[in-house]
PDB file of C-alpha atoms in Angstrom:
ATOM      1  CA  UNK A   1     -21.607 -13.710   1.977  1.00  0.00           C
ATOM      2  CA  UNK A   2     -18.840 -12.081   3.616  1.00  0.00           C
ATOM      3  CA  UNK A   3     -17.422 -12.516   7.166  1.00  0.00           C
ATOM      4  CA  UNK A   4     -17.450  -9.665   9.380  1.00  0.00           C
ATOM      5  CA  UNK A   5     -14.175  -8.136  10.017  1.00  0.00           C
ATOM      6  CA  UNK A   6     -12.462  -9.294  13.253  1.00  0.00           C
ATOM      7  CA  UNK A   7     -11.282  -6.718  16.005  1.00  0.00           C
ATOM      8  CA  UNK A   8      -7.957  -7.293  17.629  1.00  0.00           C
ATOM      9  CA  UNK A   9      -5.483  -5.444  19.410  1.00  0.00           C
ATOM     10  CA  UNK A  10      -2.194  -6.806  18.361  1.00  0.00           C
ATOM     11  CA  UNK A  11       0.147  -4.356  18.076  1.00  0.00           C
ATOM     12  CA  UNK A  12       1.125  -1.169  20.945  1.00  0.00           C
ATOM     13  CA  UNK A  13       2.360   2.049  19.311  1.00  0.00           C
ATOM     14  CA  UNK A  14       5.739   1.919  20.755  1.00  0.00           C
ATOM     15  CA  UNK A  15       6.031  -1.436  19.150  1.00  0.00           C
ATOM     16  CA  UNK A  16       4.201  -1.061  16.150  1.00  0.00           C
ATOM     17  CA  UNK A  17       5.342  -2.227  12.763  1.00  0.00           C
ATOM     18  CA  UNK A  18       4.268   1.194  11.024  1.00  0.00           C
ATOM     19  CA  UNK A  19       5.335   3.397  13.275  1.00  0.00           C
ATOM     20  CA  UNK A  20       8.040   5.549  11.378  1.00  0.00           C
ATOM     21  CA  UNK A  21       5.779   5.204   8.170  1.00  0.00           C
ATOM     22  CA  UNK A  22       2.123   5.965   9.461  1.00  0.00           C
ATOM     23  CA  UNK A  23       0.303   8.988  10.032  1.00  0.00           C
ATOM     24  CA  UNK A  24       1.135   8.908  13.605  1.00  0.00           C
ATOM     25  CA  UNK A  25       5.025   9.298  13.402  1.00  0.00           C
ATOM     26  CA  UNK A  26       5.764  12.518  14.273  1.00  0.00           C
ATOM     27  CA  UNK A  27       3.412  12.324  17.093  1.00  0.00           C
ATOM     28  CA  UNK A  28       4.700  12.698  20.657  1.00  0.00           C
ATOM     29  CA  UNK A  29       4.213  10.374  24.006  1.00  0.00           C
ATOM     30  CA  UNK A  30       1.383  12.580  24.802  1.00  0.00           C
ATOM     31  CA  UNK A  31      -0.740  12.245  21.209  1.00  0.00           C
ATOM     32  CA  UNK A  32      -0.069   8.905  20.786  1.00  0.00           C
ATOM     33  CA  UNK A  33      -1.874   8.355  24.393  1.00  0.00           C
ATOM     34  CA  UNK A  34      -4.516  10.420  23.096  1.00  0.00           C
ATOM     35  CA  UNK A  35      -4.578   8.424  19.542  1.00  0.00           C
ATOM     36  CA  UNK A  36      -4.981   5.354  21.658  1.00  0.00           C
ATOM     37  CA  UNK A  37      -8.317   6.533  23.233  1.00  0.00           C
ATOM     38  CA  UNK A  38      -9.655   6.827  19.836  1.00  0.00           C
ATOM     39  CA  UNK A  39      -8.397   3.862  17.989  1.00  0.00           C
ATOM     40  CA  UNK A  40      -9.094  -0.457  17.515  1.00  0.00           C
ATOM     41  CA  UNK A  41      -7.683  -3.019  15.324  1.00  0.00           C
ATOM     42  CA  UNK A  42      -9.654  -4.668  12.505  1.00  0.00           C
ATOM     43  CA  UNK A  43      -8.885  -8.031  10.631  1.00  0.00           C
ATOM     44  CA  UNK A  44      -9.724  -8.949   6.903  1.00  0.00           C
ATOM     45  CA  UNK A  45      -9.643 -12.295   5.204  1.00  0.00           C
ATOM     46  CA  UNK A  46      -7.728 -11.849   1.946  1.00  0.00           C
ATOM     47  CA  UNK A  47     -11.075 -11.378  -0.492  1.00  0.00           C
ATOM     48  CA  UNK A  48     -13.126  -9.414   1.751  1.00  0.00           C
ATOM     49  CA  UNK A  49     -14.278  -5.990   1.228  1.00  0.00           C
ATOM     50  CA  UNK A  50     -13.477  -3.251   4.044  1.00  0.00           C
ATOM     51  CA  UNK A  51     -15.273  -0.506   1.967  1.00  0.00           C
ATOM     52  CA  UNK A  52     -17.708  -0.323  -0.760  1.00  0.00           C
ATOM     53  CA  UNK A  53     -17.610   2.630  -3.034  1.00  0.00           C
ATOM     54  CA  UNK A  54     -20.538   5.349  -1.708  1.00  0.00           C
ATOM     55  CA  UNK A  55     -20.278   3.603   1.787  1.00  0.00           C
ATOM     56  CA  UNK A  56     -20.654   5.876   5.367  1.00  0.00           C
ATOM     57  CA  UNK A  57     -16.928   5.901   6.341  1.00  0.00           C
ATOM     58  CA  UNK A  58     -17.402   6.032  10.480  1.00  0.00           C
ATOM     59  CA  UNK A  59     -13.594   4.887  10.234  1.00  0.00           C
ATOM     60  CA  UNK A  60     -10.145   6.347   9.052  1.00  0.00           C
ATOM     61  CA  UNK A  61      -6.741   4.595   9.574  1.00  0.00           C
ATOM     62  CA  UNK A  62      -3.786   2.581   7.810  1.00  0.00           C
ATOM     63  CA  UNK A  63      -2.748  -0.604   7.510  1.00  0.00           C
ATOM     64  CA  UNK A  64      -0.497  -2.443   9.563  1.00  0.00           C
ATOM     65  CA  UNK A  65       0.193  -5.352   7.542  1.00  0.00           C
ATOM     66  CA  UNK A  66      -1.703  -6.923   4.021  1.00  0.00           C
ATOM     67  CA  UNK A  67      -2.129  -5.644   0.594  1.00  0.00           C
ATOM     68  CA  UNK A  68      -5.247  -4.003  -0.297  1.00  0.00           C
ATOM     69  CA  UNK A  69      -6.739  -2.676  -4.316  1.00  0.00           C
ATOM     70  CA  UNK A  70      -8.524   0.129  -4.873  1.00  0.00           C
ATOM     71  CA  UNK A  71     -11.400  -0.476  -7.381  1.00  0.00           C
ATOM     72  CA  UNK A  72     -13.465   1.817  -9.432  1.00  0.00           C
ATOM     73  CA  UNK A  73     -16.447   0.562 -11.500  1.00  0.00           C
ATOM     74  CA  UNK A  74     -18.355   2.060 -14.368  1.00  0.00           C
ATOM     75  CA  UNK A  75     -21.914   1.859 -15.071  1.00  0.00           C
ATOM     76  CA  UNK A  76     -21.933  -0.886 -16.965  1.00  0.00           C
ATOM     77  CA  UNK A  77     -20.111  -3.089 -14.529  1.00  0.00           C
ATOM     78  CA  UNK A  78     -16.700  -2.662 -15.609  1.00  0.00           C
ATOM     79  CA  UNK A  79     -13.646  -2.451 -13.016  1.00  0.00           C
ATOM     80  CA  UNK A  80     -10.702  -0.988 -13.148  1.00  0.00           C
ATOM     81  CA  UNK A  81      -8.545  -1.285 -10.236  1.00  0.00           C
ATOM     82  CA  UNK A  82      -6.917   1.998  -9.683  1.00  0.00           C
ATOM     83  CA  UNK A  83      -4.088   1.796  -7.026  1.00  0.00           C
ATOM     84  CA  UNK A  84      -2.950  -0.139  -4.042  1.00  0.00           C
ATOM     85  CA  UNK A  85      -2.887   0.045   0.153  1.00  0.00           C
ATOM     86  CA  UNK A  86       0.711  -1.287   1.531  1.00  0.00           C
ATOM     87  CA  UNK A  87       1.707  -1.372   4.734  1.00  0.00           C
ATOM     88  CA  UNK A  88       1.238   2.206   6.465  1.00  0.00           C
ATOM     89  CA  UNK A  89      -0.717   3.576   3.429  1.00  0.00           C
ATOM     90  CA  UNK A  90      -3.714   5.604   4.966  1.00  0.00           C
ATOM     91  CA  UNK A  91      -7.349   5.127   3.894  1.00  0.00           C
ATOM     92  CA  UNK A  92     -10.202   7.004   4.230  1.00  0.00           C
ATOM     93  CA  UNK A  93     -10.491  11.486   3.986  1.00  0.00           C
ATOM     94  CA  UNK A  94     -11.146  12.928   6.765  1.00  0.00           C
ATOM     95  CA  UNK A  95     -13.989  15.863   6.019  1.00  0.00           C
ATOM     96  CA  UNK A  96     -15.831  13.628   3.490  1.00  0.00           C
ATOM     97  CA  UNK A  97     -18.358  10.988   4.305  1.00  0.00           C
ATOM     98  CA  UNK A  98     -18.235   8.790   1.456  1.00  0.00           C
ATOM     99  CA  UNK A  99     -15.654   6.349   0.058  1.00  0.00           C
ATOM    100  CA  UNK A 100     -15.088   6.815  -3.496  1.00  0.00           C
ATOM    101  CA  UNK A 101     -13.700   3.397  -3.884  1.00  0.00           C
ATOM    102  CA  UNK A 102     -14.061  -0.410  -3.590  1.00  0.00           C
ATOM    103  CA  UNK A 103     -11.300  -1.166  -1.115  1.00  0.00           C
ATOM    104  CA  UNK A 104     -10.896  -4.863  -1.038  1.00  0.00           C
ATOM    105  CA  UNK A 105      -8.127  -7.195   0.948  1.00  0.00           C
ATOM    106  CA  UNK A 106      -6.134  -9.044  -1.638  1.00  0.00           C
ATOM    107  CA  UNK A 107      -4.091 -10.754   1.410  1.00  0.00           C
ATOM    108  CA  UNK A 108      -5.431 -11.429   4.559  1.00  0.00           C
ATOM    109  CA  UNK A 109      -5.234  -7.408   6.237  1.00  0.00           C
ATOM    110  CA  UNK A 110      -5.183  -5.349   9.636  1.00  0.00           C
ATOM    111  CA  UNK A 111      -5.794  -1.917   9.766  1.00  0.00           C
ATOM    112  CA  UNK A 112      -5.187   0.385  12.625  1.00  0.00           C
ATOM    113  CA  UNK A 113      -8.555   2.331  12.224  1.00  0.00           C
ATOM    114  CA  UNK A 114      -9.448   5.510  14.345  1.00  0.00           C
ATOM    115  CA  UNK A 115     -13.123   6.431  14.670  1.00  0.00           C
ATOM    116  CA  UNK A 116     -13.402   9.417  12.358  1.00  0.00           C
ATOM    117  CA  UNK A 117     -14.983  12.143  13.975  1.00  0.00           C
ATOM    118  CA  UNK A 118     -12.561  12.450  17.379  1.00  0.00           C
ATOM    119  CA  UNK A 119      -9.651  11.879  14.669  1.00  0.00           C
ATOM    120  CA  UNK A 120     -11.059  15.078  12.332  1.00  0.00           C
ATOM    121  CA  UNK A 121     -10.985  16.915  16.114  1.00  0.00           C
ATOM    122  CA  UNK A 122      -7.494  15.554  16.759  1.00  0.00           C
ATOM    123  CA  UNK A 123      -6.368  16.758  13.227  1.00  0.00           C
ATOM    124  CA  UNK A 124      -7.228  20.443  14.436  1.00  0.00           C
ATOM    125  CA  UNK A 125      -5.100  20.372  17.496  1.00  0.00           C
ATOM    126  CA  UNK A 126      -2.333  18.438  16.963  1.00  0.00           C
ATOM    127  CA  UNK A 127      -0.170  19.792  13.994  1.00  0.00           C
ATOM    128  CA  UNK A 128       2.296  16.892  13.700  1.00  0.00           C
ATOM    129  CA  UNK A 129      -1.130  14.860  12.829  1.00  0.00           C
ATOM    130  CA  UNK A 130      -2.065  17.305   9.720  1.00  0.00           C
ATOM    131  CA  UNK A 131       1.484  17.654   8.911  1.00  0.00           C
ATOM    132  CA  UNK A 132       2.363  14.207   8.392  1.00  0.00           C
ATOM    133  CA  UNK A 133      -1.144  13.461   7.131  1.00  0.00           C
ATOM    134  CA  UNK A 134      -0.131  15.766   3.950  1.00  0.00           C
ATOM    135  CA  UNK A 135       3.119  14.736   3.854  1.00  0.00           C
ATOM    136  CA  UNK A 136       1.327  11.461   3.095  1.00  0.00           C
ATOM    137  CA  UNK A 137      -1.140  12.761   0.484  1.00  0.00           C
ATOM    138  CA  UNK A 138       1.270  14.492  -1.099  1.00  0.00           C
ATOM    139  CA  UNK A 139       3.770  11.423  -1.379  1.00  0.00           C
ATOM    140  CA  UNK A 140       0.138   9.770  -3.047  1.00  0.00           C
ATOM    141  CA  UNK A 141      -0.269  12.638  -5.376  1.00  0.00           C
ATOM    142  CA  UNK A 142       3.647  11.847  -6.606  1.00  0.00           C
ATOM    143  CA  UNK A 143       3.169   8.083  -6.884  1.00  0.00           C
ATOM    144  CA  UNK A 144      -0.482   8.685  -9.032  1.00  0.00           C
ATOM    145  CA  UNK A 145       1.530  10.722 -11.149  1.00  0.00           C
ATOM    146  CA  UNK A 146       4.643   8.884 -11.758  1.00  0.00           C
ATOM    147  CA  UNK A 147       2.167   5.825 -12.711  1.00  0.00           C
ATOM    148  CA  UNK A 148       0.312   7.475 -15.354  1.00  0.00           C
ATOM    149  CA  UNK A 149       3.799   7.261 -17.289  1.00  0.00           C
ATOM    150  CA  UNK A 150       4.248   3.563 -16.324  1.00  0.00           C
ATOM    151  CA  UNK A 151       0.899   2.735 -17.499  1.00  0.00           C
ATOM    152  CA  UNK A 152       1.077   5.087 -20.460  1.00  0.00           C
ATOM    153  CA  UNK A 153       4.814   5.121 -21.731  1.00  0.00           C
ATOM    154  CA  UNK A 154       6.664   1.623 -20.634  1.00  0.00           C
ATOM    155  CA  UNK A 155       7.018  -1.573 -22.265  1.00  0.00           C
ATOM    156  CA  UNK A 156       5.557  -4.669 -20.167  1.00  0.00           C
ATOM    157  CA  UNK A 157       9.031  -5.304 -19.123  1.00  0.00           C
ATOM    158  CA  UNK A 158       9.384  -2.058 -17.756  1.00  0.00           C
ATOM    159  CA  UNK A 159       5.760  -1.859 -16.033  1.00  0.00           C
ATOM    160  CA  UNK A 160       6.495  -5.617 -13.996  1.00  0.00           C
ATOM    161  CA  UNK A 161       9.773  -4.224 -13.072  1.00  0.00           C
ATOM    162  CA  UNK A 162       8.675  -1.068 -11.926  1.00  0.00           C
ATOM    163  CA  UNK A 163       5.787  -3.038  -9.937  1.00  0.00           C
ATOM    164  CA  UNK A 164       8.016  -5.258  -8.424  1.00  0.00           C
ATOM    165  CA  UNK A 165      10.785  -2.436  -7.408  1.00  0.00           C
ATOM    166  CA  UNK A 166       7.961  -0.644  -5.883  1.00  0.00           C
ATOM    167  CA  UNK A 167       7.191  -3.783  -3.696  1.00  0.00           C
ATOM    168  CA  UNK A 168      10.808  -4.526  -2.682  1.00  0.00           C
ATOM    169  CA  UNK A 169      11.655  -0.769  -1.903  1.00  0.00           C
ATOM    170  CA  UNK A 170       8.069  -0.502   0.215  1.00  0.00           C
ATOM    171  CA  UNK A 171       9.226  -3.866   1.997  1.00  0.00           C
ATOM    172  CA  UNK A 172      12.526  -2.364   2.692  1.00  0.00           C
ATOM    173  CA  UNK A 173      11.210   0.683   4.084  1.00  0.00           C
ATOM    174  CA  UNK A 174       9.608  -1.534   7.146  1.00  0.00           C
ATOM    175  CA  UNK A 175      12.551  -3.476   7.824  1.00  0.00           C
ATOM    176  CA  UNK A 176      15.100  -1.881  10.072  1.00  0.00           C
ATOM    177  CA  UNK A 177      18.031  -4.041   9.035  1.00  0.00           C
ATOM    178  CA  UNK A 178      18.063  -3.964   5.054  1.00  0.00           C
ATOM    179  CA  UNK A 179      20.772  -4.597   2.814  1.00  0.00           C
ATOM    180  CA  UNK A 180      20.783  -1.406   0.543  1.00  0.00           C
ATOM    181  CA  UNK A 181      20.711  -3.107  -2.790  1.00  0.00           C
ATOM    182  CA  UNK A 182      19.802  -6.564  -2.540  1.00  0.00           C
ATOM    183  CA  UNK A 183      16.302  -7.483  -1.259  1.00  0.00           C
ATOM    184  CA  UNK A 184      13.877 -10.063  -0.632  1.00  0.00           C
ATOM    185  CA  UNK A 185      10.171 -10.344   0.034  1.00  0.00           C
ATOM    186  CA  UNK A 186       7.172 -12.227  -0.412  1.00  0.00           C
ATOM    187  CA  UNK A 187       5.215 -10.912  -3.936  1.00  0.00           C
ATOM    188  CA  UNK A 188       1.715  -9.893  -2.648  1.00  0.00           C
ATOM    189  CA  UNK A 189      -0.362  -9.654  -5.657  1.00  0.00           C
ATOM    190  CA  UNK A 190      -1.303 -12.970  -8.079  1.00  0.00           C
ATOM    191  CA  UNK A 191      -0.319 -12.755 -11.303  1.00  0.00           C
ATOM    192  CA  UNK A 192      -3.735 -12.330 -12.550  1.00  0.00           C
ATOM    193  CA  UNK A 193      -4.207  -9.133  -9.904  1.00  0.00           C
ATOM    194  CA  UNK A 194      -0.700  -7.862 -11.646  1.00  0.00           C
ATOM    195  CA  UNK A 195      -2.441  -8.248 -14.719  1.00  0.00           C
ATOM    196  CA  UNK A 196      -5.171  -6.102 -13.776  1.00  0.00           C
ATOM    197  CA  UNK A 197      -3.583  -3.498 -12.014  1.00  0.00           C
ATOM    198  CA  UNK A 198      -0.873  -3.169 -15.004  1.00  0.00           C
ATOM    199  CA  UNK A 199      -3.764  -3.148 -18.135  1.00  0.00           C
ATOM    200  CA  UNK A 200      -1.366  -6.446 -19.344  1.00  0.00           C
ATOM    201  CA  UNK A 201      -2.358  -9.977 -19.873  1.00  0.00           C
ATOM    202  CA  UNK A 202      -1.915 -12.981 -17.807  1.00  0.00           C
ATOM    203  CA  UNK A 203       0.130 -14.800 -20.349  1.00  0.00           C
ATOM    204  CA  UNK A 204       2.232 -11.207 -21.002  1.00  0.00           C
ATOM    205  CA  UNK A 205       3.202 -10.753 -17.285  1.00  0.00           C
ATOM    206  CA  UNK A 206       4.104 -14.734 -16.703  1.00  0.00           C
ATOM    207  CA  UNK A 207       6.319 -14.096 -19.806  1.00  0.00           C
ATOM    208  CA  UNK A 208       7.928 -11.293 -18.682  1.00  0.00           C
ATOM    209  CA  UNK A 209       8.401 -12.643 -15.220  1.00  0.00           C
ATOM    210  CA  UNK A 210       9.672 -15.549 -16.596  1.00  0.00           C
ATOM    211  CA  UNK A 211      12.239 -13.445 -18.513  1.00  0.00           C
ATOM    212  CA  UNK A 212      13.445 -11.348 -15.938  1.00  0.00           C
ATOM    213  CA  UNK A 213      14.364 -14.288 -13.830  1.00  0.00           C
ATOM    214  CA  UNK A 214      16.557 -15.882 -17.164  1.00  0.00           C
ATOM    215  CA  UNK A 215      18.342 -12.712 -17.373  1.00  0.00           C
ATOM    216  CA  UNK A 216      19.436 -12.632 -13.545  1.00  0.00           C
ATOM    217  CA  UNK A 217      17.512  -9.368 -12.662  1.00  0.00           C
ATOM    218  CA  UNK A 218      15.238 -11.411  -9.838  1.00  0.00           C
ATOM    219  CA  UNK A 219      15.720 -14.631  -8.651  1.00  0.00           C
ATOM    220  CA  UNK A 220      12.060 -16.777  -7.926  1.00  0.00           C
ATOM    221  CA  UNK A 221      11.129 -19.444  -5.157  1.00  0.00           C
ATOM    222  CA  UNK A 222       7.934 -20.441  -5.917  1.00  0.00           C
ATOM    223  CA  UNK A 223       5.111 -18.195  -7.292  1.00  0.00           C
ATOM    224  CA  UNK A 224       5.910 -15.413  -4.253  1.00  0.00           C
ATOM    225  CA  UNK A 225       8.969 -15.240  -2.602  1.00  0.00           C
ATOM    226  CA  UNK A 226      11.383 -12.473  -4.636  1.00  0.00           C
ATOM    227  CA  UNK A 227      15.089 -12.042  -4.314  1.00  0.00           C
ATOM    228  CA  UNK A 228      16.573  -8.997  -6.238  1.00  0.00           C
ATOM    229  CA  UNK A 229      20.415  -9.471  -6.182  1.00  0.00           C
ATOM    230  CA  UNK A 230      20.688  -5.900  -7.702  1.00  0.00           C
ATOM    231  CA  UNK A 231      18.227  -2.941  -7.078  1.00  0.00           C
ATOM    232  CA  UNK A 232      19.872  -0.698  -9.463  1.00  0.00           C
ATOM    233  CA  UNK A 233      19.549  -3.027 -12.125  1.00  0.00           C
ATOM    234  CA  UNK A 234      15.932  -3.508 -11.137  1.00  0.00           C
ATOM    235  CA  UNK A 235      15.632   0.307 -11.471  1.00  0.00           C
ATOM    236  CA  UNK A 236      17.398   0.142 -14.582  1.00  0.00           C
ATOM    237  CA  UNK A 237      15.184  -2.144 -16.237  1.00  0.00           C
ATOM    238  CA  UNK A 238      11.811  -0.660 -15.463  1.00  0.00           C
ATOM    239  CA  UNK A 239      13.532   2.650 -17.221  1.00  0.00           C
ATOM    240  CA  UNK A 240      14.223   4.701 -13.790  1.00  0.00           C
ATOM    241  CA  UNK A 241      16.709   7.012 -13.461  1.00  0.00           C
ATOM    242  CA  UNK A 242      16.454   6.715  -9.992  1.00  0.00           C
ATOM    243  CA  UNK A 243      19.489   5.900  -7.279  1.00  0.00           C
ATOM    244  CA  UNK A 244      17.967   3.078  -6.078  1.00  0.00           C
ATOM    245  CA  UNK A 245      17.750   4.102  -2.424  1.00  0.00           C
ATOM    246  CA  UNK A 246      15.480   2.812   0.380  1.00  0.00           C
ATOM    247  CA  UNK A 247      12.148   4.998   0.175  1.00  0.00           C
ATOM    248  CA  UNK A 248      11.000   6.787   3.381  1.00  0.00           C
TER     249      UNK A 248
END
């Protein structure tokens, strides 16, 4: 059986580690004293579940630090996990009861959560909330999109590099001093949740892992901790056109 979720209070706004990211950044002194009145930290264990698909969602909020998969399962019991919570990524809809997903900690997790009803009131009155809220969902409509063609279109080689520039470029974004093109961070899925998540085998991404590291384009300590010497080569290898700069 699962643990219960701790409560904490770790982090203020002024201080916090999502605060140019989250779905309170454009707010002003004023809403984020009113956000405080409404809001509570909660700790997961990596492994637990914070929502079950069909669950009551009394909660909306994002998290502050942790990796998180959304799961979908079918009738007959198979999963599919569908996307992933980073740091500042929102979860739960405000204006809909139920969760459509499994969302499950794969690292240990806290979450900023706001109880959901005074939020949905707050949403009404305070533009900057609603604003930056679709900002958000829209930013989540591009990423769902741009995947389909990783999952659909790359090679293997190009689907772990595009996972792992995703990582580095999300890491970036929550760092205030970054170097612009080389990076380093901790990797915060398992092979075997890589696996998953990119419809590859284990033995496929520890081969292609293994390959970009021979050929220079990330350098490996451990299992986890990442160093990409060159972003645009990154880019380059998971087939992106992109100019390799710091997302936002």
């Amino acid at each position: 059986m699962l643990k219960e979720p701790s409560l904490s209070n770790p982090h203020d706004c002024v201080d916090c580690p999502i605060r140019h990211r989250a779905v309170c950044a454009r707010c002003e002194t004023d809403e984020l004293e009113a956000l405080e009145q409404i809001k509570y930290y909660r700790s997961f264990q990596a492994g637990q579940t914070l929502i079950w698909s069909g669950d009551q969602m009394d909660f909306v909020g994002s998290v502050v630090s942790g990796i998180a998969t959304l799961t979908q399962t079918m009738e007959d019991g198979r999963t599919q996990m569908v996307g992933l919570l980073l740091p500042s990524d929102f979860v739960g809809r405000p204006g809909r009861d139920g969760a459509a997903y499994d969302v499950v900690a794969t690292t240990d997790l806290v979450m900023c959560c706001f109880r959901k009803k005074p939020f949905e009131r707050m949403m009404m009155e305070t533009p900057h909330i609603a604003q930056r809220l679709l900002e958000m969902t829209l930013d989540e409509l591009d990423a769902a999109r741009e995947w389909m063609l990783v999952l659909g279109r790359k090679t293997a080689r190009e689907k772990i590099a595009s996972l792992l520039s995703i990582f580095a470029r999300r890491d970036a974004s929550l760092k205030v001093d970054v170097s612009k093109d080389t990076l380093v961070f901790d990797l915060p899925l398992t092979r075997e949740a890589m696996a998953d998540y990119l419809g590859l085998t284990l033995e496929t991404v520890s081969r292609q892992i293994s390959a970009l590291k021979k050929d220079g384009v990330i350098h490996l300590e451990g299992k986890r901790h990442v160093t990409i010497p060159n972003l645009s080569r990154l880019l380059e290898e998971a087939g992106d056109d992109a100019d390799g700069g710091i997302m936002v």
